Short mmCIF file of C-alpha atoms in Angstrom, two decimals:
data_model
loop_
_atom_site.label_atom_id
_atom_site.label_comp_id
_atom_site.label_asym_id
_atom_site.label_seq_id
_atom_site.Cartn_x
_atom_site.Cartn_y
_atom_site.Cartn_z
CA MET B 1 36.98 -23.01 -20.31
CA THR B 2 38.34 -20.43 -23.02
CA MET B 3 36.99 -20.63 -26.48
CA ASP B 4 39.25 -20.54 -29.32
CA ARG B 5 38.23 -17.42 -31.25
CA SER B 6 41.36 -17.20 -33.29
CA ALA B 7 39.48 -18.42 -36.58
CA HIS B 8 37.03 -15.35 -36.40
CA SER B 9 39.39 -12.44 -35.61
CA ARG B 10 37.28 -9.77 -37.31
CA LEU B 11 34.12 -9.81 -35.47
CA ALA B 12 33.20 -6.95 -33.31
CA VAL B 13 30.43 -5.30 -30.80
CA THR B 14 30.57 -1.94 -30.07
CA TYR B 15 29.31 0.11 -26.80
CA ARG B 16 28.45 3.67 -26.49
CA ARG B 17 27.47 5.87 -23.74
CA ILE B 18 26.87 9.13 -22.54
CA SER B 19 26.45 10.56 -18.91
CA SER B 20 23.45 12.90 -19.72
CA LEU B 21 21.17 13.19 -22.37
CA ASN B 22 22.68 17.05 -22.72
CA GLN B 23 26.00 15.86 -24.01
CA VAL B 24 26.69 17.09 -27.25
CA ASP B 25 30.57 17.55 -27.65
CA ASN B 26 32.66 15.03 -29.12
CA ASN B 27 31.44 12.07 -26.86
CA SER B 28 27.38 12.62 -28.42
CA MET B 29 26.03 9.50 -29.04
CA CYS B 30 26.16 10.23 -32.83
CA ALA B 31 30.11 11.48 -32.60
CA GLN B 32 30.95 8.04 -30.90
CA GLU B 33 29.01 5.99 -33.23
CA GLN B 34 30.62 7.58 -36.62
CA ALA B 35 34.39 7.34 -35.12
CA ILE B 36 33.64 3.67 -34.26
CA LYS B 37 32.32 3.26 -37.91
CA ASP B 38 35.10 4.76 -39.24
CA TYR B 39 37.84 2.89 -37.27
CA ALA B 40 36.08 -0.58 -37.90
CA LYS B 41 36.07 0.17 -41.75
CA LYS B 42 39.57 1.39 -42.12
CA ASN B 43 40.91 -1.95 -39.60
CA HIS B 44 38.44 -4.27 -41.84
CA LEU B 45 36.45 -5.27 -38.54
CA LYS B 46 32.69 -6.39 -39.10
CA ILE B 47 30.05 -5.02 -36.46
CA VAL B 48 27.89 -7.80 -35.65
CA GLU B 49 26.09 -6.21 -32.66
CA ALA B 50 25.64 -2.14 -31.15
CA PHE B 51 25.09 -1.60 -27.15
CA HIS B 52 24.73 1.93 -25.85
CA ASP B 53 23.55 3.59 -22.45
CA LEU B 54 21.71 6.68 -22.22
CA ALA B 55 22.04 9.33 -19.52
CA LYS B 56 24.01 6.47 -17.09
CA SER B 57 27.16 7.15 -15.03
CA GLY B 58 30.15 5.37 -15.77
CA THR B 59 31.29 4.97 -12.25
CA SER B 60 29.33 1.77 -11.79
CA VAL B 61 27.66 -0.78 -13.80
CA GLN B 62 24.09 -0.58 -12.10
CA ASN B 63 21.16 0.20 -14.06
CA ARG B 64 23.51 -0.05 -17.48
CA THR B 65 21.39 -2.11 -19.14
CA GLY B 66 23.29 -1.93 -22.52
CA TYR B 67 26.57 -2.92 -20.97
CA GLN B 68 24.89 -5.75 -19.13
CA GLN B 69 23.41 -6.99 -22.22
CA MET B 70 26.66 -6.52 -24.20
CA MET B 71 28.39 -8.81 -21.59
CA GLU B 72 25.80 -11.33 -21.65
CA TYR B 73 26.08 -11.74 -25.48
CA LEU B 74 29.97 -12.09 -25.22
CA GLU B 75 29.33 -15.21 -23.17
CA LYS B 76 26.87 -16.72 -26.01
CA HIS B 77 29.10 -15.61 -28.66
CA PRO B 78 32.58 -16.90 -28.45
CA GLU B 79 32.88 -15.56 -32.27
CA VAL B 80 33.21 -12.25 -31.39
CA THR B 81 36.82 -11.04 -30.67
CA CYS B 82 36.47 -7.36 -30.03
CA VAL B 83 34.65 -4.48 -28.17
CA LEU B 84 34.93 -1.26 -29.90
CA LEU B 85 34.74 2.05 -27.82
CA HIS B 86 35.46 5.78 -28.95
CA HIS B 87 37.31 6.16 -25.75
CA LEU B 88 38.20 4.20 -22.89
CA ASP B 89 35.93 5.77 -20.13
CA ARG B 90 32.99 5.38 -22.25
CA LEU B 91 33.29 1.63 -20.96
CA HIS B 92 34.01 2.87 -17.15
CA ARG B 93 34.99 5.44 -14.83
CA ASN B 94 36.31 3.33 -12.09
CA VAL B 95 39.49 1.97 -12.39
CA ARG B 96 38.84 -1.09 -10.45
CA ASN B 97 35.85 -1.81 -12.86
CA GLN B 98 37.88 -1.07 -15.96
CA LEU B 99 40.87 -3.31 -14.96
CA ASN B 100 38.86 -6.32 -13.89
CA ASP B 101 36.78 -6.44 -17.16
CA ILE B 102 40.12 -5.64 -19.46
CA TYR B 103 41.45 -8.77 -17.51
CA THR B 104 38.33 -10.96 -17.74
CA LEU B 105 38.05 -10.38 -21.61
CA LYS B 106 41.36 -10.79 -22.44
CA CYS B 107 41.37 -14.29 -20.76
CA LYS B 108 38.22 -15.14 -23.38
CA GLY B 109 40.35 -13.92 -26.05
CA ILE B 110 38.24 -10.41 -26.48
CA ALA B 111 40.12 -6.87 -26.96
CA VAL B 112 38.95 -3.61 -25.89
CA ILE B 113 39.80 -1.39 -28.74
CA THR B 114 39.35 2.50 -28.79
CA THR B 115 39.20 4.63 -32.03
CA ASP B 116 42.37 6.24 -30.69
CA GLY B 117 44.50 3.02 -30.83
CA LEU B 118 44.30 1.51 -27.51
CA ASN B 119 44.41 -2.17 -27.64
CA SER B 120 44.02 -4.45 -24.54
CA MET B 121 45.59 -7.26 -26.32
CA ASP B 122 49.12 -4.94 -26.98
CA GLU B 123 51.39 -5.12 -23.92
CA ASP B 124 53.21 -1.76 -25.05
CA CYS B 125 49.38 -0.16 -24.31
CA MET B 126 48.99 -1.33 -20.87
CA SER B 127 50.61 1.54 -19.33
CA GLU B 128 48.55 4.11 -21.12
CA ILE B 129 45.61 1.97 -20.28
CA LEU B 130 46.35 2.34 -16.91
CA ASP B 131 46.70 5.90 -17.10
CA GLU B 132 43.69 6.63 -18.78
CA ALA B 133 41.59 4.35 -16.32
CA ALA B 134 43.23 6.64 -13.69
CA SER B 135 42.09 10.01 -15.68
CA ALA B 136 38.89 8.81 -16.16
CA GLU B 137 38.13 8.38 -12.60
CA LYS B 138 39.97 11.24 -11.18
CA TYR B 139 37.65 13.49 -13.94
CA SER B 140 34.83 11.65 -12.44
CA ARG B 141 35.47 12.44 -8.82
CA ARG B 142 36.43 16.16 -9.54
CA LEU B 143 33.37 16.38 -11.53
CA SER B 144 31.01 15.08 -8.75
CA LYS B 145 32.95 17.56 -6.15
CA GLU B 146 31.90 20.50 -8.49
CA THR B 147 28.40 19.42 -8.94
CA MET B 148 27.99 18.77 -5.10
CA LYS B 149 29.32 22.50 -4.43
CA GLY B 150 26.55 23.36 -7.14
CA LEU B 151 23.80 21.48 -5.36
CA ARG B 152 24.82 22.79 -1.70
CA VAL B 153 24.18 26.09 -3.16
CA ASN B 154 20.80 25.33 -4.01
CA ALA B 155 20.39 23.33 -1.14
CA GLU B 156 21.36 26.71 0.87
CA GLN B 157 18.29 28.50 -0.61
CA MET B 158 15.96 26.17 -0.33
CA LEU B 159 15.74 25.47 -4.30
CA HIS B 160 14.39 22.06 -5.74
CA ASN B 161 17.86 20.26 -6.56
CA GLY B 162 16.41 18.43 -10.03
CA GLY B 163 14.43 15.42 -10.87
CA LEU B 164 10.82 14.95 -10.49
CA PRO B 165 9.14 16.81 -7.56
CA PRO B 166 7.70 15.42 -4.74
CA TYR B 167 3.95 14.55 -5.64
CA GLY B 168 1.44 17.10 -4.69
CA TYR B 169 3.76 19.37 -5.49
CA THR B 170 5.24 21.93 -8.31
CA VAL B 171 8.60 23.71 -8.96
CA GLY B 172 8.00 27.36 -9.45
CA SER B 173 10.04 29.57 -11.92
CA ASP B 174 12.13 30.44 -8.79
CA LYS B 175 13.25 26.59 -8.60
CA LYS B 176 10.88 26.12 -5.00
CA LEU B 177 8.64 23.74 -4.44
CA TYR B 178 4.98 24.96 -4.09
CA ILE B 179 1.78 22.68 -3.27
CA ASP B 180 -0.23 21.34 -6.22
CA GLU B 181 -3.54 21.87 -5.04
CA ALA B 182 -4.91 19.04 -7.49
CA LYS B 183 -2.66 16.28 -5.77
CA ALA B 184 -2.44 17.58 -2.43
CA PRO B 185 -5.65 15.96 -1.24
CA ALA B 186 -4.66 12.61 -2.37
CA VAL B 187 -1.62 13.18 -0.42
CA ARG B 188 -3.28 14.51 2.74
CA LYS B 189 -5.59 11.79 2.63
CA MET B 190 -3.00 9.02 2.35
CA PHE B 191 -1.23 10.31 5.86
CA GLU B 192 -4.76 10.26 7.42
CA MET B 193 -5.73 6.58 6.20
CA TYR B 194 -2.24 5.30 7.25
CA ALA B 195 -2.19 7.06 10.68
CA ALA B 196 -5.70 5.67 10.82
CA GLY B 197 -4.45 2.26 10.89
CA MET B 198 -5.26 1.37 7.15
CA SER B 199 -3.54 -0.59 4.78
CA TYR B 200 -1.11 0.49 1.88
CA LYS B 201 -3.83 -1.34 -0.12
CA GLN B 202 -6.79 0.07 1.23
CA ILE B 203 -4.94 3.44 0.66
CA ALA B 204 -4.23 2.37 -3.03
CA GLN B 205 -7.94 1.46 -3.59
CA TRP B 206 -9.32 4.68 -2.29
CA LEU B 207 -6.82 6.40 -4.54
CA ASP B 208 -7.90 4.46 -7.30
CA ASP B 209 -11.69 4.82 -6.65
CA ASN B 210 -11.07 8.94 -6.66
CA GLY B 211 -9.56 9.23 -9.76
CA PHE B 212 -5.86 9.89 -8.41
CA THR B 213 -3.05 8.23 -10.34
CA THR B 214 1.07 8.96 -9.96
CA VAL B 215 2.59 11.25 -12.19
CA LYS B 216 3.28 9.06 -14.69
CA GLY B 217 -0.62 8.03 -15.06
CA GLY B 218 -0.55 4.65 -13.65
CA LYS B 219 -2.09 3.23 -10.22
CA PHE B 220 -0.36 3.84 -6.89
CA LYS B 221 1.53 0.71 -5.41
CA SER B 222 2.82 0.14 -2.00
CA THR B 223 5.99 1.20 -2.59
CA SER B 224 4.95 4.60 -3.85
CA ILE B 225 2.92 5.30 -0.97
CA LYS B 226 5.25 3.98 1.34
CA THR B 227 7.94 6.45 -0.51
CA ILE B 228 5.47 9.43 -0.14
CA LEU B 229 4.54 8.74 3.52
CA GLU B 230 8.21 8.81 4.60
CA ASN B 231 9.35 12.13 2.66
CA GLU B 232 9.68 14.62 5.44
CA LYS B 233 9.20 17.46 2.99
CA TYR B 234 5.57 16.71 3.13
CA CYS B 235 5.49 18.48 6.88
CA GLY B 236 7.58 21.47 5.61
CA THR B 237 11.31 20.11 6.07
CA TYR B 238 13.67 20.72 3.26
CA PHE B 239 16.58 18.26 2.96
CA TRP B 240 19.10 17.45 0.62
CA ASN B 241 22.18 14.74 0.38
CA LYS B 242 19.91 12.30 2.35
CA ARG B 243 21.12 8.80 1.09
CA ALA B 244 24.25 7.50 2.48
CA SER B 245 27.28 7.74 -0.27
CA LYS B 246 28.08 5.03 -2.78
CA ASP B 247 30.67 2.48 -1.49
CA PHE B 248 33.90 1.46 -3.09
CA ARG B 249 32.32 -0.24 -6.04
CA GLY B 250 30.49 2.81 -6.87
CA MET B 251 26.92 1.10 -5.46
CA ARG B 252 24.25 2.99 -3.06
CA ASN B 253 21.99 1.35 -1.12
CA SER B 254 19.19 3.57 -1.45
CA HIS B 255 17.50 2.66 1.84
CA GLN B 256 20.30 3.83 4.07
CA GLN B 257 21.03 7.09 5.01
CA LYS B 258 23.12 9.77 6.66
CA GLU B 259 22.77 10.52 9.91
CA ASP B 260 23.85 13.95 9.61
CA TYR B 261 22.50 15.36 6.23
CA TYR B 262 21.23 19.05 5.41
CA GLN B 263 17.67 19.82 6.29
CA VAL B 264 15.76 22.80 7.36
CA HIS B 265 12.61 22.97 9.28
CA GLY B 266 9.77 24.91 8.02
CA ALA B 267 11.34 25.92 4.75
CA ILE B 268 8.77 24.24 2.95
CA GLU B 269 4.88 25.05 2.85
CA PRO B 270 3.53 21.87 4.28
CA ILE B 271 1.09 19.53 3.07
CA VAL B 272 0.60 17.65 6.55
CA SER B 273 1.10 19.01 9.85
CA GLU B 274 4.06 17.61 11.83
CA GLU B 275 2.06 15.91 14.43
CA LEU B 276 0.28 13.65 11.63
CA PHE B 277 3.99 13.38 10.24
CA ASP B 278 5.10 11.97 13.74
CA LYS B 279 2.38 10.13 13.96
CA VAL B 280 2.80 8.14 10.75
CA GLN B 281 6.42 7.83 11.17
CA GLU B 282 5.44 6.21 14.62
CA ARG B 283 3.45 3.80 12.84
CA LEU B 284 6.01 2.90 10.21
CA HIS B 285 8.43 2.13 12.47
CA ASP B 286 6.59 -0.27 14.62
CA ASN B 287 4.49 -1.80 11.79
CA LYS B 288 6.93 -4.78 11.66
CA ASN B 289 6.72 -5.68 15.00
CA ARG B 290 2.89 -4.77 15.44
CA ILE B 291 0.30 -7.29 15.76
CA ARG B 292 -2.19 -6.68 13.28
CA SER B 293 -6.28 -5.82 13.69
CA TYR B 294 -6.87 -8.84 11.39
CA ASN B 295 -5.38 -12.51 10.60
CA GLY B 296 -6.35 -13.51 7.18
CA LYS B 297 -9.89 -12.77 6.27
CA ASN B 298 -11.00 -12.97 10.11
CA TYR B 299 -11.30 -9.21 11.60
CA TYR B 300 -10.16 -8.35 15.33
CA PRO B 301 -11.04 -4.77 16.10
CA LEU B 302 -8.89 -4.74 19.33
CA ASN B 303 -6.10 -6.72 18.24
CA GLY B 304 -2.94 -4.93 19.28
CA LYS B 305 -4.53 -4.04 22.62
CA VAL B 306 -5.13 -6.51 24.74
CA PHE B 307 -2.77 -7.61 27.27
CA CYS B 308 -2.49 -10.31 29.72
CA GLY B 309 -3.20 -8.18 33.31
CA LYS B 310 -0.51 -10.05 35.19
CA CYS B 311 3.15 -9.94 32.57
CA GLY B 312 1.66 -7.42 29.66
CA LYS B 313 2.29 -9.54 26.98
CA LYS B 314 -0.36 -9.01 24.14
CA LEU B 315 -3.03 -11.60 23.11
CA SER B 316 -3.61 -12.11 19.54
CA GLY B 317 -6.71 -12.76 17.23
CA HIS B 318 -7.43 -16.76 16.75
CA VAL B 319 -9.90 -18.71 15.21
CA GLN B 320 -10.87 -22.04 17.59
CA TYR B 321 -13.44 -24.30 15.82
CA SER B 322 -16.27 -25.61 18.34
CA ARG B 323 -16.49 -29.40 18.66
CA THR B 324 -19.80 -29.17 20.09
CA SER B 325 -21.77 -27.03 17.78
CA LYS B 326 -23.23 -28.02 15.06
CA ASN B 327 -21.01 -27.93 11.58
CA ASN B 328 -18.01 -27.09 13.60
CA ALA B 329 -18.64 -23.87 13.60
CA PRO B 330 -15.43 -21.16 14.22
CA VAL B 331 -15.45 -19.09 17.26
CA LYS B 332 -13.12 -15.93 16.97
CA GLN B 333 -11.00 -15.56 20.60
CA TYR B 334 -8.13 -13.59 21.74
CA ARG B 335 -5.37 -15.96 22.61
CA PHE B 336 -3.00 -15.46 25.50
CA SER B 337 0.51 -16.04 24.74
CA CYS B 338 2.01 -16.60 28.05
CA SER B 339 1.34 -19.27 30.44
CA CYS B 340 -0.26 -16.95 33.38
CA PRO B 341 -3.69 -17.76 33.08
CA ALA B 342 -5.33 -21.22 33.15
CA VAL B 343 -7.57 -20.26 30.38
CA LYS B 344 -5.73 -19.24 27.32
CA THR B 345 -8.41 -17.35 25.25
CA VAL B 346 -10.90 -14.52 25.88
CA ASN B 347 -14.29 -14.49 23.59
CA GLU B 348 -13.50 -12.43 20.96
CA LYS B 349 -17.54 -11.17 20.58
CA TYR B 350 -17.92 -10.87 24.73
CA LEU B 351 -14.79 -8.43 24.93
CA ASP B 352 -15.35 -6.26 21.91
CA ASP B 353 -19.36 -6.31 22.96
CA MET B 354 -18.04 -4.94 26.21
CA VAL B 355 -15.81 -2.40 24.87
CA ILE B 356 -17.51 -1.18 22.06
CA ASN B 357 -20.72 -1.01 23.80
CA GLY B 358 -19.21 0.73 26.69
CA LEU B 359 -17.62 3.68 24.16
CA ARG B 360 -21.09 4.24 22.86
CA ALA B 361 -22.64 5.05 25.95
CA CYS B 362 -19.74 7.58 26.97
CA ILE B 363 -19.99 9.40 23.40
CA PHE B 364 -23.34 9.37 22.89
CA SER B 365 -24.46 10.80 26.21
CA PRO B 366 -27.30 13.29 25.78
CA GLU B 367 -24.85 16.08 27.21
CA ASN B 368 -22.58 15.54 24.23
CA TYR B 369 -24.98 15.61 21.28
CA GLU B 370 -24.61 19.49 20.73
CA GLU B 371 -20.89 19.27 20.81
CA LEU B 372 -20.77 15.94 18.26
CA VAL B 373 -23.23 17.84 15.94
CA ASP B 374 -20.76 20.85 15.85
CA LYS B 375 -17.44 18.65 15.30
CA LEU B 376 -19.54 16.68 12.56
CA ASN B 377 -20.17 19.82 10.51
CA ALA B 378 -16.70 21.29 11.07
CA TYR B 379 -15.26 18.28 9.78
CA GLY B 380 -17.84 18.20 7.05
CA LYS B 381 -16.83 21.70 6.20
CA ILE B 382 -12.99 20.45 5.52
CA GLN B 383 -13.94 17.67 3.50
CA GLU B 384 -16.20 19.83 1.34
CA ARG B 385 -12.80 21.60 0.45
CA VAL B 386 -11.14 18.32 -0.33
CA ILE B 387 -14.74 17.24 -2.57
CA ASP B 388 -14.26 21.23 -4.25
CA LEU B 389 -10.63 20.43 -5.58
CA GLN B 390 -11.87 16.66 -6.42
CA ILE B 391 -14.91 18.25 -8.47
CA GLU B 392 -12.52 20.58 -9.92
CA VAL B 393 -9.92 17.76 -11.43
CA LEU B 394 -13.09 15.93 -12.50
CA ARG B 395 -14.41 19.45 -14.49
CA SER B 396 -10.93 19.78 -15.81
CA ASP B 397 -10.88 15.99 -17.36
CA LYS B 398 -14.33 16.38 -18.42
CA GLU B 399 -13.19 19.55 -20.56
CA ASN B 400 -10.29 17.88 -22.00
CA ALA B 401 -12.31 14.83 -22.87
CA GLU B 402 -15.10 17.13 -24.25
CA LYS B 403 -12.62 19.21 -26.68
CA ARG B 404 -11.33 15.77 -27.70
CA CYS B 405 -14.70 14.49 -28.63
CA SER B 406 -15.72 17.55 -30.23
CA ASN B 407 -12.60 17.56 -32.47
CA LEU B 408 -12.94 13.87 -33.69
CA MET B 409 -16.89 14.90 -34.56
CA ASP B 410 -15.27 17.55 -36.57
CA ILE B 411 -13.33 15.08 -38.56
CA ALA B 412 -16.20 12.29 -38.92
CA GLU B 413 -18.46 15.11 -40.20
CA ASN B 414 -15.95 16.15 -43.06
CA GLY B 415 -16.23 12.49 -44.19
CA ASP B 416 -13.04 11.22 -42.66
CA GLY B 417 -15.10 9.11 -40.00
CA THR B 418 -13.55 5.72 -39.96
CA LYS B 419 -14.46 3.15 -37.90
CA SER B 420 -11.67 4.07 -35.25
CA ILE B 421 -12.74 7.46 -35.10
CA ILE B 422 -16.03 6.35 -34.18
CA ASP B 423 -14.93 3.93 -31.49
CA LYS B 424 -13.01 6.73 -29.87
CA ILE B 425 -16.16 8.86 -29.79
CA LYS B 426 -18.14 6.32 -27.99
CA ARG B 427 -15.35 5.74 -25.46
CA LEU B 428 -14.85 9.62 -24.97
CA ASP B 429 -19.24 9.91 -24.44
CA LYS B 430 -18.88 7.12 -22.08
CA ARG B 431 -15.94 8.70 -20.06
CA ILE B 432 -17.84 12.26 -19.93
CA ALA B 433 -20.64 10.29 -18.51
CA LYS B 434 -19.05 8.54 -15.92
CA ILE B 435 -17.41 11.79 -15.22
CA ASP B 436 -20.64 13.43 -14.79
CA ARG B 437 -21.83 10.47 -12.09
CA ARG B 438 -18.53 10.79 -9.84
CA ILE B 439 -19.25 14.56 -9.92
CA SER B 440 -23.01 14.15 -9.07
CA ASP B 441 -21.98 11.69 -6.32
CA TYR B 442 -19.27 14.42 -5.06
CA GLU B 443 -21.95 16.93 -4.72
CA ALA B 444 -24.19 14.44 -3.00
CA ALA B 445 -21.66 13.63 -0.79
CA LYS B 446 -21.87 17.19 0.79
CA LYS B 447 -24.13 17.36 3.90
CA VAL B 448 -24.99 19.35 7.25
CA PHE B 449 -25.42 17.19 10.20
CA THR B 450 -28.25 17.76 12.89
CA ALA B 451 -29.12 15.54 15.86
CA GLU B 452 -31.35 13.03 14.12
CA ASP B 453 -28.06 12.18 12.05
CA ILE B 454 -26.36 11.60 15.77
CA ASP B 455 -29.34 9.18 16.63
CA ARG B 456 -29.07 7.20 13.06
CA ILE B 457 -25.24 7.11 14.21
CA ARG B 458 -25.55 6.05 17.62
CA ASP B 459 -28.09 2.99 16.46
CA ARG B 460 -25.49 2.06 14.05
CA PHE B 461 -22.37 2.48 15.92
CA THR B 462 -21.67 -0.96 17.86
CA GLU B 463 -22.54 -2.85 14.34
CA TYR B 464 -20.50 -0.37 12.27
CA VAL B 465 -17.34 -0.90 14.45
CA MET B 466 -17.54 -4.42 15.05
CA GLU B 467 -18.00 -5.62 11.57
CA ASN B 468 -15.71 -2.66 9.25
CA ARG B 469 -12.53 -2.54 9.01
CA ASN B 470 -11.77 0.77 7.35
CA GLU B 471 -9.74 4.61 8.35
CA ASP B 472 -12.59 5.81 10.60
CA VAL B 473 -13.22 2.70 12.94
CA LEU B 474 -9.20 1.90 13.52
CA GLY B 475 -8.71 5.73 13.77
CA PHE B 476 -11.35 5.58 16.48
CA LEU B 477 -9.95 2.70 18.37
CA GLU B 478 -6.78 4.29 17.97
CA ASP B 479 -7.96 7.41 19.61
CA THR B 480 -10.06 6.30 22.36
CA VAL B 481 -8.91 2.63 23.76
CA ASP B 482 -5.47 2.95 25.67
CA ARG B 483 -5.19 -0.79 26.40
CA ILE B 484 -7.13 -3.41 27.79
CA GLU B 485 -6.01 -5.96 30.50
CA VAL B 486 -7.22 -9.38 31.19
CA ASP B 487 -6.80 -12.04 33.90
CA ASP B 488 -9.30 -13.01 36.38
CA THR B 489 -11.02 -9.56 35.78
CA VAL B 490 -11.25 -7.27 32.38
CA ARG B 491 -10.42 -3.61 33.01
CA VAL B 492 -10.40 -1.36 30.42
CA HIS B 493 -8.09 1.87 30.22
CA LEU B 494 -9.21 4.58 27.66
CA LYS B 495 -7.29 7.58 26.35
CA LYS B 496 -7.11 10.51 28.93
CA ASN B 497 -9.62 12.91 26.84
CA ILE B 498 -12.50 10.55 26.90
CA CYS B 499 -14.70 11.10 30.05
CA VAL B 500 -16.35 8.00 31.57
CA ASP B 501 -19.64 8.26 33.92
CA ARG B 502 -19.98 5.94 36.68
CA GLU B 503 -21.93 3.50 35.58
CA THR B 504 -20.04 3.10 32.24
CA LYS B 505 -17.00 2.70 34.27
CA LYS B 506 -18.39 -0.35 36.31
CA GLY B 507 -18.92 -1.75 32.93
CA PHE B 508 -15.63 -1.82 32.05
CA ARG B 509 -14.22 -3.69 35.10
CA GLN B 510 -15.81 -6.97 34.81
CA GLU B 511 -15.21 -10.41 36.03
CA ARG B 512 -14.40 -12.77 33.59
CA SER B 513 -17.70 -14.97 33.50
CA ILE B 514 -17.24 -15.94 29.71
CA LYS B 515 -13.92 -17.58 29.63
CA LYS B 516 -14.45 -19.03 26.12
#
């Protein structure tokens, strides 16, 4: 129902907008505000509320908080009869949106008025309003084309095309991307952990535990981690203009991508290898349909690798509560999703013990000890470089904290030591002590492996793999176990690079003596 606004015909709201913070011409915020105030004073209009949007495009209403707040305000305040603008293009640079708003507001008795005399309630102005709306959209489209030309020139030279650089990179004076060695270890770890089967939550926890934060200093979330994992710049591929174009409404779906966009392989120094990047993309693609290695709080190490030997369908982790044992104790099982076998489940402990103890025998055979020691120490050297970079970051944080603490102590010694300053000094002291502890922990993590260490790892191997859901375990199982087929017998197929002796091979093929 249209409200009666005739009794309050002198109340107005204002709206201002600039497309860029660099605008300093006649459309700058101050110029718009002054022109609107002068017009309101001259025409006896009372401004009751002002709305604005900074650095927002007029081609759509997305992300224009000020515009949306104004429209909501007009719905709640029927006494307002006009919207004051400096020029019509401040409201929209899209003909469809412009005319829709003018018509909608006109039906409610609200006039759209500009400081150069256009009034949507005046029929004599409508032809000029149509011309202004069309000119505004034409200008926007022409400007967009010219901007795209400049961006394309930058892209052809593999230059950074504005905005924040990807996490782990910095922009040099030549506008090219260079690796930020303080943040790059975090990026590598994200890719390694995800490729090993870890969840976003576990990756975010590791980043938080190791002092890595986002560019804005916040904690990493699942969305920010996923964005990093999907960015092909990390494997050295430069790309531009990847997102789908805006639709007829001026809106864009950021999840849609063009099939053919500008890209150059090997144009950027990579943080991760193409092999690791491709492995992560494969997991991202399959993640929705993949059976997870856990079900709620229950962990199933071999989930996703156990198949029916007859039809090939996957078995999934399941908890069965025993009717015969005391306290109705839960029994973890792998359950068939098909109708092939007569018995629908396989005892999880039986299957896991068989596979993991077999792998233990393969890996820790005496002839492998020397190679294991060499590989562990080679891996340890890589981790040492990561640790050194993390220590460097911590020492820089410590230095900054010590400087702040010293400055505050100088203030306190001069007799200006208020309680808030004393509290800040105490907090900084605690922070410095915490950084020292973390540096000591990192230094202690450096290690040279020996055959005795291999013995200790072997002794704990089965228990560790069975009970721990972390990147090491999931990565190990991904790299070693190909698939397990279960019907009347259990057949374990390992990856081609795993050598199996005759005795162990017998253990990898057993009759299903334990059914449940």
